[in-house]
Coordinates of C-alpha atoms in Angstrom, one line a residue:
M19 CA 35.5 -57.4 24.9
T20 CA 34.0 -55.3 27.7
K21 CA 34.8 -52.1 25.8
T22 CA 33.2 -53.3 22.7
K23 CA 30.0 -54.1 24.6
K24 CA 30.0 -50.6 26.1
I25 CA 30.4 -48.9 22.8
V26 CA 27.6 -50.9 21.2
F27 CA 25.4 -50.1 24.2
L28 CA 26.1 -46.4 24.0
L29 CA 25.7 -45.8 20.3
P30 CA 21.9 -45.8 20.2
F31 CA 21.9 -43.5 23.3
V32 CA 24.3 -41.0 21.5
A33 CA 22.2 -41.2 18.4
I34 CA 19.1 -40.4 20.4
L35 CA 20.8 -37.4 22.1
T36 CA 22.0 -36.1 18.7
L37 CA 18.4 -36.5 17.3
V38 CA 16.9 -34.7 20.4
A39 CA 19.5 -31.9 20.2
S40 CA 18.9 -31.5 16.4
E41 CA 15.1 -31.4 16.9
E42 CA 15.5 -28.8 19.6
I43 CA 17.6 -26.6 17.3
F44 CA 15.0 -26.7 14.5
A45 CA 11.9 -26.7 16.7
S46 CA 13.1 -23.5 18.4
A47 CA 14.2 -21.9 15.2
P48 CA 13.1 -18.2 15.0
V49 CA 11.0 -17.0 12.1
L50 CA 12.8 -14.3 10.2
T51 CA 11.1 -11.8 7.9
G52 CA 12.8 -10.4 4.7
R53 CA 12.3 -7.1 3.1
W54 CA 9.5 -8.4 0.8
G55 CA 7.6 -9.8 3.8
N56 CA 8.9 -13.3 3.0
T57 CA 9.6 -15.5 6.0
C58 CA 12.2 -18.2 6.6
L59 CA 14.0 -20.1 9.4
P60 CA 17.8 -19.7 9.9
P61 CA 18.6 -23.1 8.3
Q62 CA 17.0 -21.8 5.1
L63 CA 19.7 -19.2 4.8
I64 CA 22.2 -21.8 4.0
S65 CA 22.7 -22.1 0.2
Q66 CA 21.7 -25.5 -1.3
Y67 CA 23.3 -24.7 -4.6
E68 CA 26.5 -26.6 -5.5
T69 CA 27.8 -23.6 -7.4
K70 CA 27.6 -21.4 -4.3
P71 CA 27.9 -23.5 -1.1
T72 CA 27.7 -21.6 2.2
Q73 CA 30.8 -22.3 4.3
A74 CA 29.9 -19.8 7.1
V75 CA 27.3 -17.2 7.8
V76 CA 28.1 -13.8 9.4
V77 CA 25.1 -12.4 11.3
V78 CA 25.4 -8.7 12.2
T79 CA 22.9 -7.0 14.4
F80 CA 21.6 -3.7 13.0
S81 CA 19.4 -0.8 14.1
T82 CA 18.1 2.0 11.9
K83 CA 18.8 4.4 14.8
C84 CA 22.2 3.3 16.1
P85 CA 24.9 5.6 14.6
L86 CA 27.8 3.2 15.2
V87 CA 26.2 0.6 12.9
R88 CA 25.8 3.1 10.1
R89 CA 29.5 4.0 10.3
L90 CA 30.5 0.3 9.9
I91 CA 28.5 -0.3 6.7
P92 CA 31.3 0.5 4.2
K93 CA 33.6 -1.9 6.0
L94 CA 30.9 -4.6 6.2
N95 CA 30.1 -4.2 2.5
E96 CA 33.8 -4.5 1.7
L97 CA 34.1 -7.7 3.8
Q98 CA 31.1 -9.2 2.0
K99 CA 32.7 -8.5 -1.4
N100 CA 36.1 -9.8 -0.3
Y101 CA 34.8 -13.1 1.1
D102 CA 31.9 -13.7 -1.3
E103 CA 33.9 -16.1 -3.5
T104 CA 34.9 -18.2 -0.4
G105 CA 31.3 -19.1 0.5
I106 CA 30.9 -16.7 3.4
Q107 CA 27.5 -14.9 3.5
F108 CA 26.7 -11.8 5.6
F109 CA 23.2 -11.1 6.9
A110 CA 21.9 -7.9 8.5
L111 CA 19.6 -8.8 11.5
F112 CA 17.3 -6.1 12.8
P113 CA 16.2 -7.1 16.4
N114 CA 14.6 -3.9 17.7
G115 CA 10.9 -3.7 17.9
S116 CA 10.8 -0.1 16.6
D117 CA 12.2 -1.2 13.2
D118 CA 9.5 -2.2 10.7
L119 CA 10.1 -3.7 7.3
Q120 CA 9.6 -0.4 5.5
S121 CA 12.1 1.5 7.7
I122 CA 14.6 -1.4 7.4
A123 CA 14.4 -1.5 3.6
A124 CA 14.7 2.3 3.4
Y125 CA 17.7 2.2 5.7
A126 CA 19.4 -0.5 3.5
Q127 CA 18.8 1.6 0.4
D128 CA 19.9 4.9 1.9
T129 CA 23.1 3.4 3.3
G130 CA 24.0 1.2 0.4
L131 CA 23.9 -2.0 2.4
I132 CA 24.6 -4.8 -0.1
F133 CA 23.7 -8.0 1.7
P134 CA 20.3 -9.4 2.8
V135 CA 18.3 -7.8 5.6
Y136 CA 15.9 -9.6 8.0
K137 CA 13.7 -8.5 10.8
D138 CA 14.1 -10.7 13.9
D139 CA 11.4 -12.8 15.4
A140 CA 9.9 -10.7 18.3
E141 CA 8.6 -13.7 20.3
N142 CA 11.4 -16.2 19.6
P143 CA 14.4 -13.9 18.8
W144 CA 17.4 -15.2 16.9
H145 CA 19.7 -12.7 18.5
E146 CA 19.0 -14.1 21.9
Q147 CA 19.7 -17.6 20.7
L148 CA 23.0 -16.4 19.3
E149 CA 23.6 -14.4 22.6
L150 CA 23.8 -11.0 20.8
K151 CA 23.0 -8.1 23.1
T152 CA 23.9 -4.9 21.2
T153 CA 24.0 -3.3 17.8
P154 CA 26.4 -3.7 16.2
Q155 CA 27.5 -7.2 17.2
V156 CA 28.6 -10.0 15.0
V157 CA 28.6 -13.8 15.2
V158 CA 30.2 -16.2 12.7
L159 CA 28.6 -19.7 12.4
D160 CA 30.4 -22.6 10.7
T161 CA 27.8 -24.0 8.3
R162 CA 29.9 -26.5 6.4
D163 CA 27.9 -29.4 7.9
G164 CA 24.6 -27.5 7.9
Y165 CA 23.0 -25.1 10.3
D166 CA 23.9 -25.4 14.0
P167 CA 23.7 -22.3 16.2
T168 CA 26.2 -23.8 18.6
K169 CA 29.0 -23.9 16.0
I170 CA 30.3 -20.5 16.8
V171 CA 33.6 -19.4 15.2
Y172 CA 33.6 -15.9 16.5
R173 CA 31.4 -13.5 18.3
G174 CA 31.8 -9.8 19.3
Q175 CA 33.1 -6.6 17.6
V176 CA 33.7 -6.1 13.9
D177 CA 36.9 -4.1 14.2
G178 CA 37.5 -2.6 17.6
M179 CA 35.3 0.5 17.1
W180 CA 33.3 0.9 20.3
F181 CA 30.4 3.1 21.4
G182 CA 31.6 6.5 22.2
G183 CA 35.1 6.0 20.8
G184 CA 37.3 4.2 18.4
T185 CA 38.0 5.2 14.8
A186 CA 37.0 3.9 11.4
D187 CA 40.8 3.5 10.7
T188 CA 41.4 1.1 13.6
K189 CA 43.7 -1.9 12.8
Q190 CA 41.9 -4.3 15.1
D191 CA 40.3 -6.4 12.4
Y192 CA 38.7 -9.0 14.7
L193 CA 36.1 -10.2 12.2
A194 CA 38.4 -10.3 9.2
D195 CA 41.1 -12.2 11.3
A196 CA 38.5 -14.7 12.5
L197 CA 37.3 -15.3 8.9
D198 CA 40.9 -15.8 7.6
S199 CA 41.6 -18.3 10.4
F200 CA 38.4 -20.2 9.6
L201 CA 39.3 -20.4 5.9
Q202 CA 42.8 -21.7 6.8
G203 CA 41.3 -24.4 9.1
K204 CA 42.7 -22.7 12.2
E205 CA 41.1 -21.5 15.5
P206 CA 41.0 -17.7 15.6
L207 CA 43.3 -15.9 17.9
L208 CA 40.3 -14.4 19.6
S209 CA 37.0 -16.3 19.4
E210 CA 35.1 -13.7 21.4
T211 CA 35.4 -10.0 22.1
A212 CA 33.3 -7.7 24.2
A213 CA 30.8 -5.9 22.0
S214 CA 29.8 -2.3 22.9
G215 CA 27.1 -0.3 21.2
C216 CA 23.4 0.4 21.4
A217 CA 21.3 -1.9 23.6
I218 CA 18.7 -4.1 21.8
A219 CA 15.1 -3.4 22.6
R220 CA 13.0 -6.1 21.1
H221 CA 9.7 -4.5 22.1
A222 CA 8.9 -0.9 21.0
P223 CA 7.2 1.2 23.8
R224 CA 3.7 2.5 22.7
D225 CA 1.1 4.6 24.4
L226 CA -2.3 3.1 23.5
S227 CA -4.2 4.7 26.3
E228 CA -6.5 6.8 24.0
Y229 CA -7.5 3.7 22.1
Q230 CA -8.8 1.5 24.9
S231 CA -12.5 1.7 24.0
V232 CA -12.0 0.6 20.4
T233 CA -14.6 -1.9 19.1
Y234 CA -15.1 -3.7 15.8
Y235 CA -18.4 -2.1 14.9
R236 CA -17.5 1.5 15.9
E237 CA -13.9 1.8 14.6
I238 CA -12.5 -1.3 13.0
A239 CA -15.3 -2.0 10.4
R240 CA -15.0 1.6 9.2
L241 CA -11.2 1.5 9.0
L242 CA -11.3 -1.7 6.9
Q243 CA -14.1 -0.5 4.7
D244 CA -12.2 2.8 3.9
N245 CA -8.8 1.2 3.4
C246 CA -9.0 -2.5 2.7
M247 CA -12.3 -3.7 1.3
N248 CA -11.9 -2.4 -2.1
C249 CA -9.8 -5.6 -2.6
H250 CA -10.7 -7.7 0.4
R251 CA -14.3 -8.5 -0.4
E252 CA -16.0 -11.3 -2.2
G253 CA -15.2 -11.4 -5.9
E254 CA -12.0 -9.3 -5.6
A255 CA -8.4 -10.4 -5.7
G256 CA -7.7 -9.7 -2.0
A257 CA -10.4 -12.1 -0.9
E258 CA -9.2 -14.9 -3.2
L259 CA -5.5 -14.5 -2.3
F260 CA -5.9 -13.9 1.4
S261 CA -9.4 -13.3 2.9
S262 CA -12.5 -11.2 2.8
F263 CA -12.9 -8.7 5.6
E264 CA -16.7 -8.5 5.5
D265 CA -17.6 -10.0 8.9
Y266 CA -16.4 -9.8 12.5
E267 CA -15.6 -13.5 12.9
T268 CA -13.2 -13.5 9.9
V269 CA -11.5 -10.3 10.9
A270 CA -11.0 -11.4 14.5
S271 CA -9.6 -14.7 13.6
M272 CA -7.1 -13.1 11.1
S273 CA -6.4 -10.1 13.3
E274 CA -2.8 -10.9 14.4
V275 CA -1.7 -11.6 10.9
M276 CA -3.4 -8.4 9.7
L277 CA -1.7 -6.4 12.4
S278 CA 1.7 -7.7 11.6
R279 CA 1.2 -6.8 7.9
M280 CA -0.1 -3.3 8.9
E281 CA 2.8 -2.7 11.3
N282 CA 5.4 -3.7 8.6
G283 CA 3.8 -1.5 5.9
L284 CA 2.9 -4.6 3.7
M285 CA -0.8 -3.8 3.7
P286 CA -2.3 -1.7 2.2
P287 CA 0.5 -2.2 -0.4
W288 CA 2.4 1.0 -1.1
H289 CA 6.1 0.9 -1.8
G290 CA 7.1 4.5 -2.9
R291 CA 8.3 7.3 -0.6
T292 CA 9.0 11.0 -1.2
D293 CA 9.6 14.0 1.1
A294 CA 6.2 15.7 1.7
E295 CA 8.2 18.8 2.7
G296 CA 10.2 18.8 -0.5
E297 CA 9.4 19.8 -4.1
T298 CA 6.9 17.0 -4.7
G299 CA 4.7 17.9 -1.7
G300 CA 4.1 14.1 -1.2
F301 CA 2.1 11.6 -3.2
K302 CA -1.5 11.9 -4.3
H303 CA -3.8 8.9 -3.4
D304 CA -1.3 7.6 -0.8
E305 CA -2.8 4.5 0.5
R306 CA -0.6 3.9 3.6
L307 CA -2.3 3.8 7.0
S308 CA -1.4 6.5 9.5
T309 CA 0.2 5.8 12.8
G310 CA -3.1 6.5 14.5
Q311 CA -4.9 4.0 12.3
I312 CA -2.4 1.3 13.1
D313 CA -2.5 2.0 16.8
T314 CA -6.3 1.8 16.7
F315 CA -6.1 -1.7 15.2
R316 CA -3.2 -2.7 17.5
A317 CA -5.2 -1.7 20.6
W318 CA -8.2 -3.6 19.4
V319 CA -6.1 -6.8 18.9
E320 CA -4.4 -6.4 22.3
N321 CA -7.7 -5.9 24.1
G322 CA -9.1 -9.2 22.7
C323 CA -11.0 -7.9 19.6
P324 CA -14.1 -6.5 21.3
V325 CA -17.1 -6.7 19.0
G326 CA -19.1 -3.7 20.4
D327 CA -22.6 -2.6 19.4
V328 CA -23.8 -3.4 15.9
A329 CA -25.7 -0.1 16.0
D330 CA -22.3 1.7 15.7
A331 CA -21.5 0.0 12.4
P332 CA -20.9 2.2 9.4
P333 CA -23.5 2.2 6.6
K334 CA -23.0 -0.6 4.1
K335 CA -21.0 0.7 1.2
K336 CA -22.3 0.1 -2.3
W337 CA -19.3 -1.3 -4.2
P338 CA -19.1 -1.0 -8.0
S339 CA -19.5 -4.2 -10.0
S340 CA -16.6 -5.4 -12.2
E341 CA -18.7 -4.3 -15.2
D342 CA -19.0 -0.7 -14.1
W343 CA -16.7 2.0 -15.4
A344 CA -14.8 3.9 -12.7
I345 CA -14.6 6.9 -15.1
A346 CA -17.7 8.6 -16.4
E347 CA -19.7 6.8 -19.0
P348 CA -17.3 6.5 -22.0
D349 CA -17.8 8.3 -25.3
F350 CA -15.8 5.5 -27.0
V351 CA -15.3 1.9 -26.0
F352 CA -12.9 -0.6 -27.6
E353 CA -13.5 -4.2 -27.0
M354 CA -11.4 -7.1 -28.3
P355 CA -13.3 -8.4 -31.4
E356 CA -13.3 -12.0 -30.2
P357 CA -12.1 -13.9 -27.1
Y358 CA -8.4 -14.7 -27.1
E359 CA -7.5 -18.2 -25.8
V360 CA -4.3 -18.0 -23.8
P361 CA -2.1 -21.1 -24.4
L362 CA -1.7 -23.3 -21.4
F363 CA 2.0 -23.7 -21.2
R364 CA 3.4 -20.5 -22.9
L365 CA 5.0 -18.5 -20.1
D366 CA 4.4 -15.0 -21.5
E367 CA 2.1 -14.2 -24.4
Y368 CA 1.9 -10.8 -26.2
Q369 CA -1.0 -9.8 -28.5
F370 CA -1.6 -6.5 -30.3
Y371 CA -4.9 -5.1 -31.5
R372 CA -5.2 -1.9 -33.6
V373 CA -8.0 0.5 -32.5
K374 CA -8.6 2.5 -35.6
A375 CA -9.0 6.2 -34.9
N376 CA -7.2 8.1 -37.7
F377 CA -9.0 11.4 -36.9
S378 CA -8.5 14.3 -39.2
E379 CA -7.7 16.6 -36.3
D380 CA -6.1 16.2 -32.9
R381 CA -8.4 14.8 -30.2
Y382 CA -7.9 15.1 -26.4
I383 CA -8.6 12.4 -23.8
Q384 CA -10.2 13.6 -20.6
A385 CA -10.5 10.2 -19.0
I386 CA -9.3 6.7 -19.9
E387 CA -9.8 3.3 -18.3
V388 CA -8.4 0.0 -19.3
K389 CA -10.3 -3.1 -18.0
P390 CA -9.1 -6.7 -18.1
G391 CA -11.6 -9.3 -19.1
N392 CA -9.9 -12.1 -17.2
R393 CA -7.7 -10.9 -14.3
A394 CA -6.3 -14.4 -13.7
I395 CA -4.4 -14.3 -17.0
V396 CA -3.9 -10.6 -17.8
H397 CA -0.5 -9.5 -16.6
H398 CA -0.8 -6.0 -18.0
I399 CA -2.4 -4.0 -20.8
G400 CA -0.9 -1.0 -22.6
A401 CA -2.8 1.6 -24.7
I402 CA -0.1 2.9 -27.1
I403 CA -0.3 5.7 -29.8
G404 CA 1.0 4.8 -33.3
P405 CA 0.7 6.0 -36.9
H406 CA -2.4 4.9 -38.8
N407 CA -1.9 2.4 -41.6
E408 CA -3.4 -0.9 -42.7
K409 CA -0.6 -3.2 -41.5
Q410 CA -1.5 -6.2 -39.5
L411 CA 1.3 -6.4 -37.0
V412 CA 2.4 -9.5 -35.1
A413 CA 3.9 -9.1 -31.7
T414 CA 7.5 -8.8 -32.7
Q415 CA 6.8 -6.3 -35.5
A416 CA 4.5 -4.3 -33.2
M417 CA 7.1 -4.1 -30.5
F418 CA 9.7 -2.7 -32.9
E419 CA 7.4 -0.2 -34.6
L420 CA 5.8 1.1 -31.4
Y421 CA 8.7 0.9 -29.0
G422 CA 11.7 1.4 -31.3
L423 CA 15.1 -0.2 -30.9
T424 CA 15.8 1.2 -27.4
G425 CA 12.1 1.3 -26.2
D426 CA 12.2 5.1 -25.8
K427 CA 9.9 5.7 -28.8
V428 CA 6.7 4.4 -27.2
K429 CA 3.9 6.9 -26.4
K430 CA 1.3 5.5 -23.9
V431 CA -2.0 7.0 -23.0
G432 CA -3.2 4.3 -20.6
D433 CA -2.3 1.1 -18.8
Y434 CA -3.7 -1.7 -16.8
I435 CA -1.4 -3.0 -14.0
A436 CA -2.9 -4.8 -11.1
G437 CA -3.4 -2.5 -8.1
D438 CA -2.3 0.7 -10.0
P439 CA -4.8 3.7 -9.4
F440 CA -3.8 4.9 -12.9
N441 CA -5.8 2.0 -14.5
A442 CA -8.8 4.4 -14.4
R443 CA -7.8 8.0 -14.7
T444 CA -9.9 11.1 -15.0
Y445 CA -7.7 14.2 -15.5
E446 CA -8.5 17.5 -13.8
K447 CA -10.1 20.3 -15.6
D448 CA -7.8 21.9 -18.2
F449 CA -5.6 18.7 -18.3
A450 CA -5.8 16.0 -20.9
L451 CA -3.9 13.6 -23.1
K452 CA -3.4 14.1 -26.8
L453 CA -4.3 11.7 -29.6
P454 CA -2.7 13.2 -32.7
A455 CA -4.5 13.4 -36.0
G456 CA -3.7 10.4 -38.3
H457 CA -2.9 8.1 -35.4
D458 CA -4.5 4.9 -34.0
I459 CA -4.4 3.4 -30.5
F460 CA -2.7 -0.1 -30.1
F461 CA -4.0 -2.4 -27.5
E462 CA -1.0 -4.3 -26.1
M463 CA -2.0 -7.4 -24.2
H464 CA 0.5 -9.3 -22.0
Y465 CA -0.8 -12.6 -20.7
T466 CA 0.5 -15.1 -18.2
P467 CA -1.4 -18.4 -18.2
T468 CA -2.6 -20.0 -15.0
G469 CA -1.2 -23.4 -15.9
R470 CA -4.5 -25.1 -15.1
K471 CA -6.4 -24.7 -18.4
E472 CA -6.6 -22.6 -21.5
E473 CA -8.6 -19.5 -20.6
P474 CA -10.2 -16.8 -22.8
D475 CA -10.0 -13.1 -22.4
V476 CA -12.0 -10.2 -23.8
S477 CA -10.5 -6.9 -22.4
R478 CA -11.9 -3.4 -22.9
M479 CA -10.9 0.3 -23.0
G480 CA -13.1 3.3 -22.4
I481 CA -12.4 6.9 -23.3
V482 CA -14.1 10.2 -22.4
W483 CA -13.1 13.0 -24.9
A484 CA -12.3 16.5 -23.7
N485 CA -14.7 19.1 -25.1
Q486 CA -11.8 21.3 -26.3
K487 CA -8.1 21.6 -26.4
P488 CA -6.9 21.8 -22.7
E489 CA -4.5 24.4 -21.3
H490 CA -2.2 21.5 -20.2
V491 CA -1.4 18.7 -22.6
L492 CA 0.1 15.7 -20.8
E493 CA 2.4 13.1 -22.4
T494 CA 4.0 9.8 -21.4
K495 CA 7.6 8.9 -22.1
V496 CA 9.2 5.5 -21.3
F497 CA 13.0 5.5 -20.8
N498 CA 14.6 2.1 -21.1
R499 CA 17.9 0.4 -20.3
K500 CA 18.7 -2.8 -22.2
D501 CA 22.4 -3.4 -21.2
I502 CA 21.5 -5.7 -18.3
R503 CA 23.7 -8.7 -17.5
L504 CA 22.9 -10.1 -14.1
R505 CA 25.3 -12.9 -13.0
P506 CA 24.1 -15.9 -11.1
H507 CA 23.7 -15.4 -7.3
D508 CA 24.4 -11.6 -7.6
M509 CA 22.5 -10.1 -4.8
H510 CA 23.2 -6.4 -5.5
Y511 CA 23.6 -5.7 -9.2
E512 CA 23.6 -1.9 -9.8
K513 CA 22.5 0.2 -12.8
S514 CA 22.5 3.9 -13.0
N515 CA 21.6 6.3 -15.7
Y516 CA 20.6 9.9 -16.7
Y517 CA 17.3 10.6 -18.5
Q518 CA 17.0 13.9 -20.2
F519 CA 14.3 15.9 -22.0
P520 CA 15.1 18.4 -24.9
T521 CA 12.7 21.0 -23.4
D522 CA 11.6 22.3 -20.0
V523 CA 9.1 20.0 -18.5
L524 CA 6.8 19.6 -15.5
I525 CA 6.8 16.0 -14.2
Y526 CA 3.5 14.9 -12.7
A527 CA 4.0 11.2 -12.1
L528 CA 6.7 8.4 -12.3
A529 CA 6.3 4.7 -12.6
P530 CA 9.5 2.5 -12.2
H531 CA 9.4 -0.9 -13.8
M532 CA 11.5 -4.0 -13.4
H533 CA 10.8 -7.8 -13.3
Y534 CA 11.1 -10.5 -10.6
R535 CA 14.7 -9.6 -9.6
G536 CA 14.1 -5.9 -9.0
K537 CA 15.2 -4.9 -5.6
D538 CA 15.1 -1.1 -5.2
F539 CA 14.8 2.0 -7.3
A540 CA 15.8 5.6 -6.5
I541 CA 15.1 8.7 -8.7
Y542 CA 16.9 12.0 -8.4
K543 CA 16.7 15.4 -10.0
A544 CA 20.1 16.2 -11.4
V545 CA 21.0 19.8 -12.1
N546 CA 24.0 20.4 -14.4
P547 CA 24.3 16.6 -14.9
G548 CA 27.7 15.3 -15.8
T549 CA 29.6 18.4 -14.8
P550 CA 31.6 19.3 -11.7
E551 CA 28.7 21.6 -10.6
E552 CA 26.2 18.7 -10.7
K553 CA 23.7 18.7 -7.8
R554 CA 21.3 15.8 -7.1
E555 CA 18.1 15.9 -5.1
L556 CA 16.1 12.8 -4.3
I557 CA 12.6 12.9 -5.8
M558 CA 11.3 9.5 -4.8
S559 CA 12.4 6.0 -4.1
V560 CA 11.1 2.5 -3.9
P561 CA 13.1 0.7 -1.2
T562 CA 11.5 -2.6 -1.8
Y563 CA 10.5 -3.1 -5.5
D564 CA 7.7 -5.7 -5.8
F565 CA 6.8 -7.0 -9.3
N566 CA 3.4 -7.9 -8.0
W567 CA 2.6 -4.3 -7.0
Q568 CA 3.6 -1.9 -9.8
R569 CA 2.3 1.6 -9.4
T570 CA 2.3 5.0 -10.9
Y571 CA 3.3 7.5 -8.2
E572 CA 1.6 10.9 -8.8
F573 CA 3.0 14.0 -7.0
V574 CA 1.0 16.6 -5.2
N575 CA 3.2 19.2 -6.9
P576 CA 4.9 18.6 -10.3
V577 CA 8.7 18.5 -10.4
R578 CA 10.3 21.2 -12.5
L579 CA 13.0 20.0 -14.8
K580 CA 14.8 22.5 -17.1
A581 CA 16.1 21.5 -20.5
G582 CA 19.5 20.0 -20.1
D583 CA 18.9 18.9 -16.6
A584 CA 18.0 15.2 -16.0
L585 CA 16.4 12.5 -14.0
Y586 CA 19.1 10.3 -12.5
T587 CA 18.2 6.8 -11.4
V588 CA 20.0 4.2 -9.3
T589 CA 18.5 0.7 -9.3
H590 CA 19.5 -2.6 -7.9
F591 CA 18.6 -6.2 -8.8
D592 CA 18.8 -9.3 -6.6
N593 CA 19.5 -12.6 -8.4
S594 CA 20.2 -14.5 -5.2
Q595 CA 18.2 -17.2 -3.3
Y596 CA 17.4 -14.5 -0.7
N597 CA 15.0 -12.8 -3.2
P598 CA 11.8 -14.8 -2.8
N599 CA 10.5 -13.6 -6.2
N600 CA 13.5 -15.0 -8.1
P601 CA 12.6 -17.9 -10.4
D602 CA 16.2 -19.1 -10.8
P603 CA 19.3 -17.8 -8.9
E604 CA 21.5 -19.9 -11.2
A605 CA 20.5 -18.1 -14.4
L606 CA 22.5 -15.5 -16.3
V607 CA 19.8 -12.8 -16.8
K608 CA 19.7 -10.3 -19.6
F609 CA 17.2 -7.8 -21.0
G610 CA 14.0 -9.3 -22.4
L611 CA 10.2 -9.0 -22.5
L612 CA 9.5 -12.2 -20.6
S613 CA 8.9 -12.0 -16.9
A614 CA 11.8 -14.4 -16.2
Q615 CA 14.1 -12.0 -18.1
E616 CA 14.7 -8.5 -16.8
M617 CA 13.6 -5.0 -17.8
L618 CA 14.6 -1.6 -16.4
N619 CA 12.4 1.3 -17.5
L620 CA 10.9 4.5 -16.1
R621 CA 7.6 5.8 -17.3
V622 CA 7.2 9.6 -17.0
K623 CA 4.0 11.5 -17.1
Y624 CA 4.9 15.1 -18.0
E625 CA 4.0 18.4 -19.7
V626 CA 6.2 20.4 -22.1
V627 CA 6.5 23.9 -20.8
D628 CA 8.8 27.0 -21.1
F629 CA 10.3 28.3 -17.9
G630 CA 11.7 31.3 -19.8
P631 CA 15.3 32.5 -20.2
V632 CA 17.9 30.7 -18.0
Q633 CA 18.8 32.9 -15.1

């Protein structure tokens, strides 16, 4: 009887302790940042899908600079593949302050890392909560009953390889042995081993001594005006989605968030990279901030956002209105004949309009600009060349006739894609696009409704004609892959392909295109493709593909591609819950025009040339 009373008395106390402990676990949970800039808490990494429950998570500390981690990637990838079906999920955790999201994503792409990457919380680090001190070091957490950082199955080395020694062929498979024991319901022979590697440095050392006098009016206002306010001002998308940067009070209040996004390369948005010392010479119109510009903003924030003297402010910039043309006053303007009402609940809507040209001789386009009438519902616009006739084409017919069965038939002269500098393009002297005699231009409209109400759109296109045939005639070709079959929860689905031209060409610009599940995109120049003598050179890559920021990347110097050589691409899709853009990780995804389906194409802006006899 006495025992029963004691038990009844202790139960509420135990429940309270459990509740307090649980609250402490979640209240102190670090905020992790994924490759797209998405944030989550560690408990969110546990799968909630019945078809793919998470039995355990394996957290591996990584560094973009530690050579030992890089040597372990093939083994870690193999382990993830081997244990994926058992509900064991690996994560790469980058705890060093010197690793930003762009360098992390580039590292993952370059090394072929297949599992999700996250940057650690600098102020409340997950690696410290898990008692991880070096890179690489691993911890296995039992998550069968949910997330609890104290339920450690194993912590330590991956396989016995140690800093300064060990081999990739070692037979000390500590991690694999611990996972096998866990799956068999046994305690591992070793639950902890002494990790050895590169010490973690959560804060990156920076010398900001030359930026100590920075003020808002003298430096920051000018930096924002030159790099951010084309979008972050009243009436533009950046102001609606985030904030306007037009006054000191707003900027100072948002400064820490702004700094974080600058440091991680999220803003200004620019996802492509190329070797400026290589054949391309870098990108034209590269919008990324320099290290000096970021340090200027960082020093201003760390010094308390001093306002300075208003007399130092830059002159007010006169911004163009939404009605103004960014190109010169057009010689020819096409406007949709009447407003199109976009249906409220139709997810993706395509409409085609024929712009009758049918000139008796070739015409050349010096400048072209495609302008959406209602940016809230216009997903993209394409200006496509097609033969003149009197057919009234509905969307499906137009797609087939203009794109062809594989999609490689399409010839585009212009596009509108939110944020792409090619939306308004004036070509240099002696360069122009060709509109062949006997052809029309088709206005391809892709709409995505807001879901609030039916909204109208009247979009436009302006063209400036060249005075004469130019020396350099530019063309656009779209290469497509349609054999896409992306299984549910597949986090690293790979497609690769060669794209060839029948002639010598100079490639001026490239535009990769995927949908929501796109993860990364790499483009190589392949000499002697498909032969033992094949050589590949990386032209450009997009380590983090973002469907919301599709761009045309124009090179400083064109890439020379001889007839018979090829562009070789390697792309990856992420259909897992760890892709924040993914509408449904449980879906089997195939090729399709709808945004929830997938596409894989590469638009190439090129010129047909003749390099002469092959040497």
